[in-house]
XYZ file of C-alpha atoms in Angstrom:
329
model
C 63.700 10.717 -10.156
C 66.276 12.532 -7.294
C 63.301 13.135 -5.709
C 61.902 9.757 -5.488
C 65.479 8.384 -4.152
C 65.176 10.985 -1.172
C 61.626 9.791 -0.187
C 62.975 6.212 -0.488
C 66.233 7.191 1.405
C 64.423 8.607 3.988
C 61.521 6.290 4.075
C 63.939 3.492 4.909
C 66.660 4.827 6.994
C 64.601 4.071 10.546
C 65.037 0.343 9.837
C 69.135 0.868 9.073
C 71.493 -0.210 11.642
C 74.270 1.764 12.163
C 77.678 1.097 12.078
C 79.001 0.276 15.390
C 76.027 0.463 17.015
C 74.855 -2.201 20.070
C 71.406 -4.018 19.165
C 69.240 -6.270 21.618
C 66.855 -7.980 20.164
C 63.521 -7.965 20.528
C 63.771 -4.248 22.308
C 65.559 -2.215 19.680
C 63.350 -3.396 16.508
C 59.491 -3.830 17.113
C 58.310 -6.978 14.639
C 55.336 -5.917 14.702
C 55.882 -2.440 13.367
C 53.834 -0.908 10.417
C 54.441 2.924 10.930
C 52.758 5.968 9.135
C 55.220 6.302 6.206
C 53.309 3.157 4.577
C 49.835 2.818 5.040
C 48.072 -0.439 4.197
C 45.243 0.786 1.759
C 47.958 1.661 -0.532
C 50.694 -0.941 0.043
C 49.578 -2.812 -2.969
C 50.089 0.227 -5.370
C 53.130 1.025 -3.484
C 54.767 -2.563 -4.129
C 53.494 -2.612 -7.570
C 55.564 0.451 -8.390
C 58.044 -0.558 -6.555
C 58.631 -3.304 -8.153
C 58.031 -1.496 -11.736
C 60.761 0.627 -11.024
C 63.158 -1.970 -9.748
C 62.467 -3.947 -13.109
C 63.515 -0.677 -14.820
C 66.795 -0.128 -13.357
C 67.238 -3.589 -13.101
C 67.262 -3.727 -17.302
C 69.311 -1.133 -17.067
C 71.729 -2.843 -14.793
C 71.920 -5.660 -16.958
C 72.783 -3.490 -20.393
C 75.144 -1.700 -18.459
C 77.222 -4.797 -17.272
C 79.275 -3.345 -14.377
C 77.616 -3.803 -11.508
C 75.766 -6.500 -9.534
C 73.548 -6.303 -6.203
C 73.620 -9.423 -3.214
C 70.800 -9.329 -1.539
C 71.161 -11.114 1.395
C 67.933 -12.185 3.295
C 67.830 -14.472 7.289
C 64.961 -14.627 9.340
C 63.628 -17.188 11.840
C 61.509 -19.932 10.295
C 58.322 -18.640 9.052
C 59.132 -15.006 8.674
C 58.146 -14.765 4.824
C 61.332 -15.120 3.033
C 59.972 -16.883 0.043
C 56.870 -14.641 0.099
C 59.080 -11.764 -0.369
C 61.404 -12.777 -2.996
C 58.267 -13.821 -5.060
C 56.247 -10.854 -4.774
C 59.020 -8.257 -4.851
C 60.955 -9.602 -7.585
C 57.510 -10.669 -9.548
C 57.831 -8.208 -12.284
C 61.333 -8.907 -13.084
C 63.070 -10.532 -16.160
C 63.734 -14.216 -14.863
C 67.385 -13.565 -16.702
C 68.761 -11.095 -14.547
C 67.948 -12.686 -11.284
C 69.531 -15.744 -9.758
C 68.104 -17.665 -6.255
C 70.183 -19.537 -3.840
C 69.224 -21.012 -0.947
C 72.026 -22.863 0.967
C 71.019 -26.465 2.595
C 73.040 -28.366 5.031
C 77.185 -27.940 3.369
C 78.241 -30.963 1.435
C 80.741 -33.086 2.037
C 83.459 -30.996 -0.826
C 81.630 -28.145 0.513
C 82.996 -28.755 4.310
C 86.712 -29.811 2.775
C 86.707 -25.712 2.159
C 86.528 -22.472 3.722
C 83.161 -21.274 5.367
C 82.833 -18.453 2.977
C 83.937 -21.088 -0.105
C 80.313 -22.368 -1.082
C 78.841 -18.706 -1.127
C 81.388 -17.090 -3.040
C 80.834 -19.289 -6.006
C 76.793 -18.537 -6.020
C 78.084 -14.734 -6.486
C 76.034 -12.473 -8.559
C 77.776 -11.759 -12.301
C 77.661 -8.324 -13.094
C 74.518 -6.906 -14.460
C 72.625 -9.436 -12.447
C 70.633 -9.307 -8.999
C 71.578 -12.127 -6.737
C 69.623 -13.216 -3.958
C 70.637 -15.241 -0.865
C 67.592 -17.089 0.877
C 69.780 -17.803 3.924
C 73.314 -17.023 3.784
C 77.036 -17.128 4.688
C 75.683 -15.679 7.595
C 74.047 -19.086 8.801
C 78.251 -20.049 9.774
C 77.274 -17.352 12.953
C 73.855 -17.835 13.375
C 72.925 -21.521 13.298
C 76.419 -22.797 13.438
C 76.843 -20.689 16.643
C 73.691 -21.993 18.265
C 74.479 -25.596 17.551
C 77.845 -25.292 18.416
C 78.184 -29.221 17.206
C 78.276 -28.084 13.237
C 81.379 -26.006 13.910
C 82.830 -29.158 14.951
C 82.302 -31.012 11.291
C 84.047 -28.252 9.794
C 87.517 -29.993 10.234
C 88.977 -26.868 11.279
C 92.230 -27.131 13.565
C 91.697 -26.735 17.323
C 93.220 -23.505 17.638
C 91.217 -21.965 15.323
C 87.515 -22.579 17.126
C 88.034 -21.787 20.238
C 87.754 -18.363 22.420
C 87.233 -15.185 19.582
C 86.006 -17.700 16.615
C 82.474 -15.649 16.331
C 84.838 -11.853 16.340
C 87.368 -13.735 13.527
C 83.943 -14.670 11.474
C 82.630 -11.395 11.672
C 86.108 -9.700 10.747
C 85.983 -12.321 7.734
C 82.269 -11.504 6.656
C 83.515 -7.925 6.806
C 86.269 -7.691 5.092
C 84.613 -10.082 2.289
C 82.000 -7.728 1.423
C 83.929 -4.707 1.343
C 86.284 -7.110 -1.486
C 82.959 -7.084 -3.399
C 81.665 -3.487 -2.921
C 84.913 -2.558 -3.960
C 85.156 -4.707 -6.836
C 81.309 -3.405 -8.165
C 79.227 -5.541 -6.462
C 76.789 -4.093 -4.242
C 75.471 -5.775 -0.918
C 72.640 -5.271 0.629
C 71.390 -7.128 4.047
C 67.480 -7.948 5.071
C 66.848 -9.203 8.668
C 62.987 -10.386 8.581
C 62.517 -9.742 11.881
C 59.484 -12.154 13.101
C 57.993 -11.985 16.705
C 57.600 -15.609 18.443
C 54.231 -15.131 18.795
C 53.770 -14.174 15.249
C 55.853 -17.614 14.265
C 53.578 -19.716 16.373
C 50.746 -18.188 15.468
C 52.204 -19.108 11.377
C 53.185 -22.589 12.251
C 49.836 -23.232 13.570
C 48.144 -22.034 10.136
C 50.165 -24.478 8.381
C 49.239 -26.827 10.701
C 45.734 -26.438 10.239
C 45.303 -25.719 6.927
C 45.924 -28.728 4.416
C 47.032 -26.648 1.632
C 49.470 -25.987 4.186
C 50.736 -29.017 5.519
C 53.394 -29.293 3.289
C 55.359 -26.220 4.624
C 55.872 -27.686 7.940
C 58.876 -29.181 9.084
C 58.957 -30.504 12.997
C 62.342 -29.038 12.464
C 60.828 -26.128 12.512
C 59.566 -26.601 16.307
C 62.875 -28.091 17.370
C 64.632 -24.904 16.053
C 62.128 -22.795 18.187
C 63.050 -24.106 21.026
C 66.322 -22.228 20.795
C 64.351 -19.081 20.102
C 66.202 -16.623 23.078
C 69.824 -18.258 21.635
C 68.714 -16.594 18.293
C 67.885 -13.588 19.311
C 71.292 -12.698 20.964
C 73.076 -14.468 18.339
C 70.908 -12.310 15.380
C 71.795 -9.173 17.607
C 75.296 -10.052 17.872
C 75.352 -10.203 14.277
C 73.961 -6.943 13.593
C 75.941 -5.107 16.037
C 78.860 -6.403 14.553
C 78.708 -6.571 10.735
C 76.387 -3.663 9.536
C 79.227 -1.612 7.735
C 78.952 1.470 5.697
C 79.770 -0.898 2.992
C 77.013 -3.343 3.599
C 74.314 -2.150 6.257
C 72.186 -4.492 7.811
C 67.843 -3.565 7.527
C 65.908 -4.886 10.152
C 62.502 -5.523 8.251
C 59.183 -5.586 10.854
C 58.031 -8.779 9.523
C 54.783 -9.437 11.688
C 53.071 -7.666 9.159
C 53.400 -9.495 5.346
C 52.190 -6.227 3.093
C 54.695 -4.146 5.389
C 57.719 -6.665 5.071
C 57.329 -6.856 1.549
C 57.039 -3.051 0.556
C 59.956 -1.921 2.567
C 62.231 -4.732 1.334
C 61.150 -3.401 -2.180
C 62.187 -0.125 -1.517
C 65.520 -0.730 0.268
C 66.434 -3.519 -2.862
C 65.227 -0.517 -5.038
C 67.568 2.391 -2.876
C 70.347 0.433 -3.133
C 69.528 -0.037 -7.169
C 68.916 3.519 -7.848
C 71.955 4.808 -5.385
C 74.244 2.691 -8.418
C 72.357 4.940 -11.184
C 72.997 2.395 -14.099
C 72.297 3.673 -17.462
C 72.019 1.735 -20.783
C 75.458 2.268 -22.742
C 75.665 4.808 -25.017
C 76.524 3.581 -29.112
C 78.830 5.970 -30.623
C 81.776 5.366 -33.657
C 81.921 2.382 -36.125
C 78.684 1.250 -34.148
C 76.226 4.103 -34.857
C 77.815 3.505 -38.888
C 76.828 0.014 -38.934
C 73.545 0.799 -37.572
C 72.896 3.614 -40.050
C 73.630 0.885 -42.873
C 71.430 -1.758 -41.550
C 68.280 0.784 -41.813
C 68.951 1.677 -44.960
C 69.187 -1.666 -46.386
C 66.103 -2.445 -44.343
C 63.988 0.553 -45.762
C 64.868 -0.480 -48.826
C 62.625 -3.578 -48.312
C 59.635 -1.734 -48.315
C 57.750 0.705 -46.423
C 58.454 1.793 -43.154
C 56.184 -0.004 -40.580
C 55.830 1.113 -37.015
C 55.636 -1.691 -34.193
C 51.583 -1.283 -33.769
C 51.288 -2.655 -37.794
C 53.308 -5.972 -36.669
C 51.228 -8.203 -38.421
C 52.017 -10.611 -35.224
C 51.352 -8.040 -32.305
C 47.991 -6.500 -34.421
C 44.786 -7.707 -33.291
C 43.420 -9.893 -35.853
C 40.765 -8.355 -38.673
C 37.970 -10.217 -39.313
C 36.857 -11.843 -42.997
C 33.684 -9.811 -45.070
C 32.215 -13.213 -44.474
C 33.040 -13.692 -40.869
C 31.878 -10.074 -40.289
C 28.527 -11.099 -41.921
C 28.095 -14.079 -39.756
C 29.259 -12.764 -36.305
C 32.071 -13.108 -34.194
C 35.299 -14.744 -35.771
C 35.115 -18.137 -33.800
C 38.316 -19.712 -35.234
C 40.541 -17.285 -33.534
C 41.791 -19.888 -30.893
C 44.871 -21.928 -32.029
């Protein structure tokens, strides 16, 4: 297993932004990329045992109850966020995994802090928490329509020059308060091409079984494409921490998108190394007692003679006739 967290590790690294490092957007981080270390033919075998493995340690995560993972997920509209929580989290028990996407703050929402609503959709331990948009919408959309910042009721002093570096310094020092305290965050950035979006939009527009996905939103909030782009590479430059890295996912490319956030969910999964708890003392007594009184029943049974789970035997008289039609209820 070490050796399939190195290939993972190093399979993933090219899309990690450093710490401290600058990022322009589009030139740093082709969308459209879909390098050699994943090759299409196999994607779909590679995201199905992806995700088998992920569904492993995630059970495992869950017994254990001490740590929980945020994954945080922004794009641009169109970029295949719900596509890739639904395939890569697919194989997972529904229990241990909790979606939030964040609309438009409420009215109680706004009489708090920016970081107020988010921190109450936290992960518990032993669970895998997913934010479909984030607290990092109060620097992305918030900063391009400067006009939300302004229903936040926040005093005058406090939004003026520096209010993006104080946000960031916030966001920072929040998620190192939940690394630190065992839960783990990890940071996608779909990163979509605007030719790629329009080229999306249009499919919904054209296609009926589409229709519904398309908001004229949508097209007002591309018109304020280049503002996103330097905000989303502020963003990166400033709050991809050693703590909580930022991945910038090629996301031109569905099959890619979805296989490398897989494997960087997974990476930060396995780099935890849960382990089911181990039953020692007055436990391992009471569960030597409970087989003996349970042998004493009757014979021992192994799970393949469950009377529910085995396949059902067919009559003398339904084997004479043919095929036992009744089996449907």
């Amino acid at each position: 297993m070490a050796d399939s967290h190195n290939q993972i590790r190093r399979a993933i690294r090219h899309f990690r932004v450093a710490p401290g490092s600058r990022v322009r957007l589009p030139r740093d981080f082709d969308p459209a990329y879909a390098g050699r270390a994943f090759q299409r033919g196999g994607a779909a075998l590679l995201l199905e045992r992806g995700v088998e493995l992920l569904a492993e340690y995630q059970a495992k995560l869950a017994a254990q109850g001490t740590y929980g993972v945020l994954v945080v997920l922004q794009a641009m509209d169109a970029a295949g966020k719900d596509g890739t929580i639904k395939h890569v989290m697919s194989g997972i028990n529904p229990q241990g995994v909790k979606v939030h996407g964040f609309k438009v703050p409420s009215a109680e929402e706004l009489d708090h802090d920016f970081l107020w609503r988010y921190q109450r959709a936290l992960p518990a331990r032993g669970e895998i928490g997913i934010f479909n948009r984030s607290h990092y919408e109060e620097v992305l959309v918030v900063r391009v329509h400067r006009e939300l910042l302004d229903r936040q009721k926040l005093p005058p002093q406090t939004t003026g020059r520096g209010v993006w570096g104080r946000r960031y310094r916030a966001i920072n020092d929040w998620e190192r308060h939940l690394v630190e305290n065992g839960i783990r965050v990890v940071k996608l950035f779909l990163n979509e091409s605007k030719k790629e979006q329009r080229r999306r939009f249009l499919a919904r527009l054209d296609n009926p079984d589409k229709n519904w996905k398309f908001s004229s939103a949508d097209i007002r909030e591309r018109r304020y494409w280049d503002d996103y782009q330097r905000a989303y590479s502020d963003v990166l430059s400033n709050t991809s921490t050693g703590w909580a890295p930022w991945y910038v996912v090629p996301a031109d490319h569905k099959w890619f998108a979805r296989v490398l956030a897989a494997l960087v969910i997974l990476e930060t999964v396995m780099d935890i190394g849960p382990n089911y708890p181990e039953v020692g003392g007055e436990a391992r007594r009471l569960m030597a007692e409970a087989t003996v009184e349970l042998e004493a029943e009757g014979p021992r049974r192994s799970v393949e003679e469950d009377p529910v789970q085995a396949p059902l035997k067919p009559s003398r008289s339904q084997t004479a006739s043919g095929p036992n039609r009744t089996a449907w209820w």
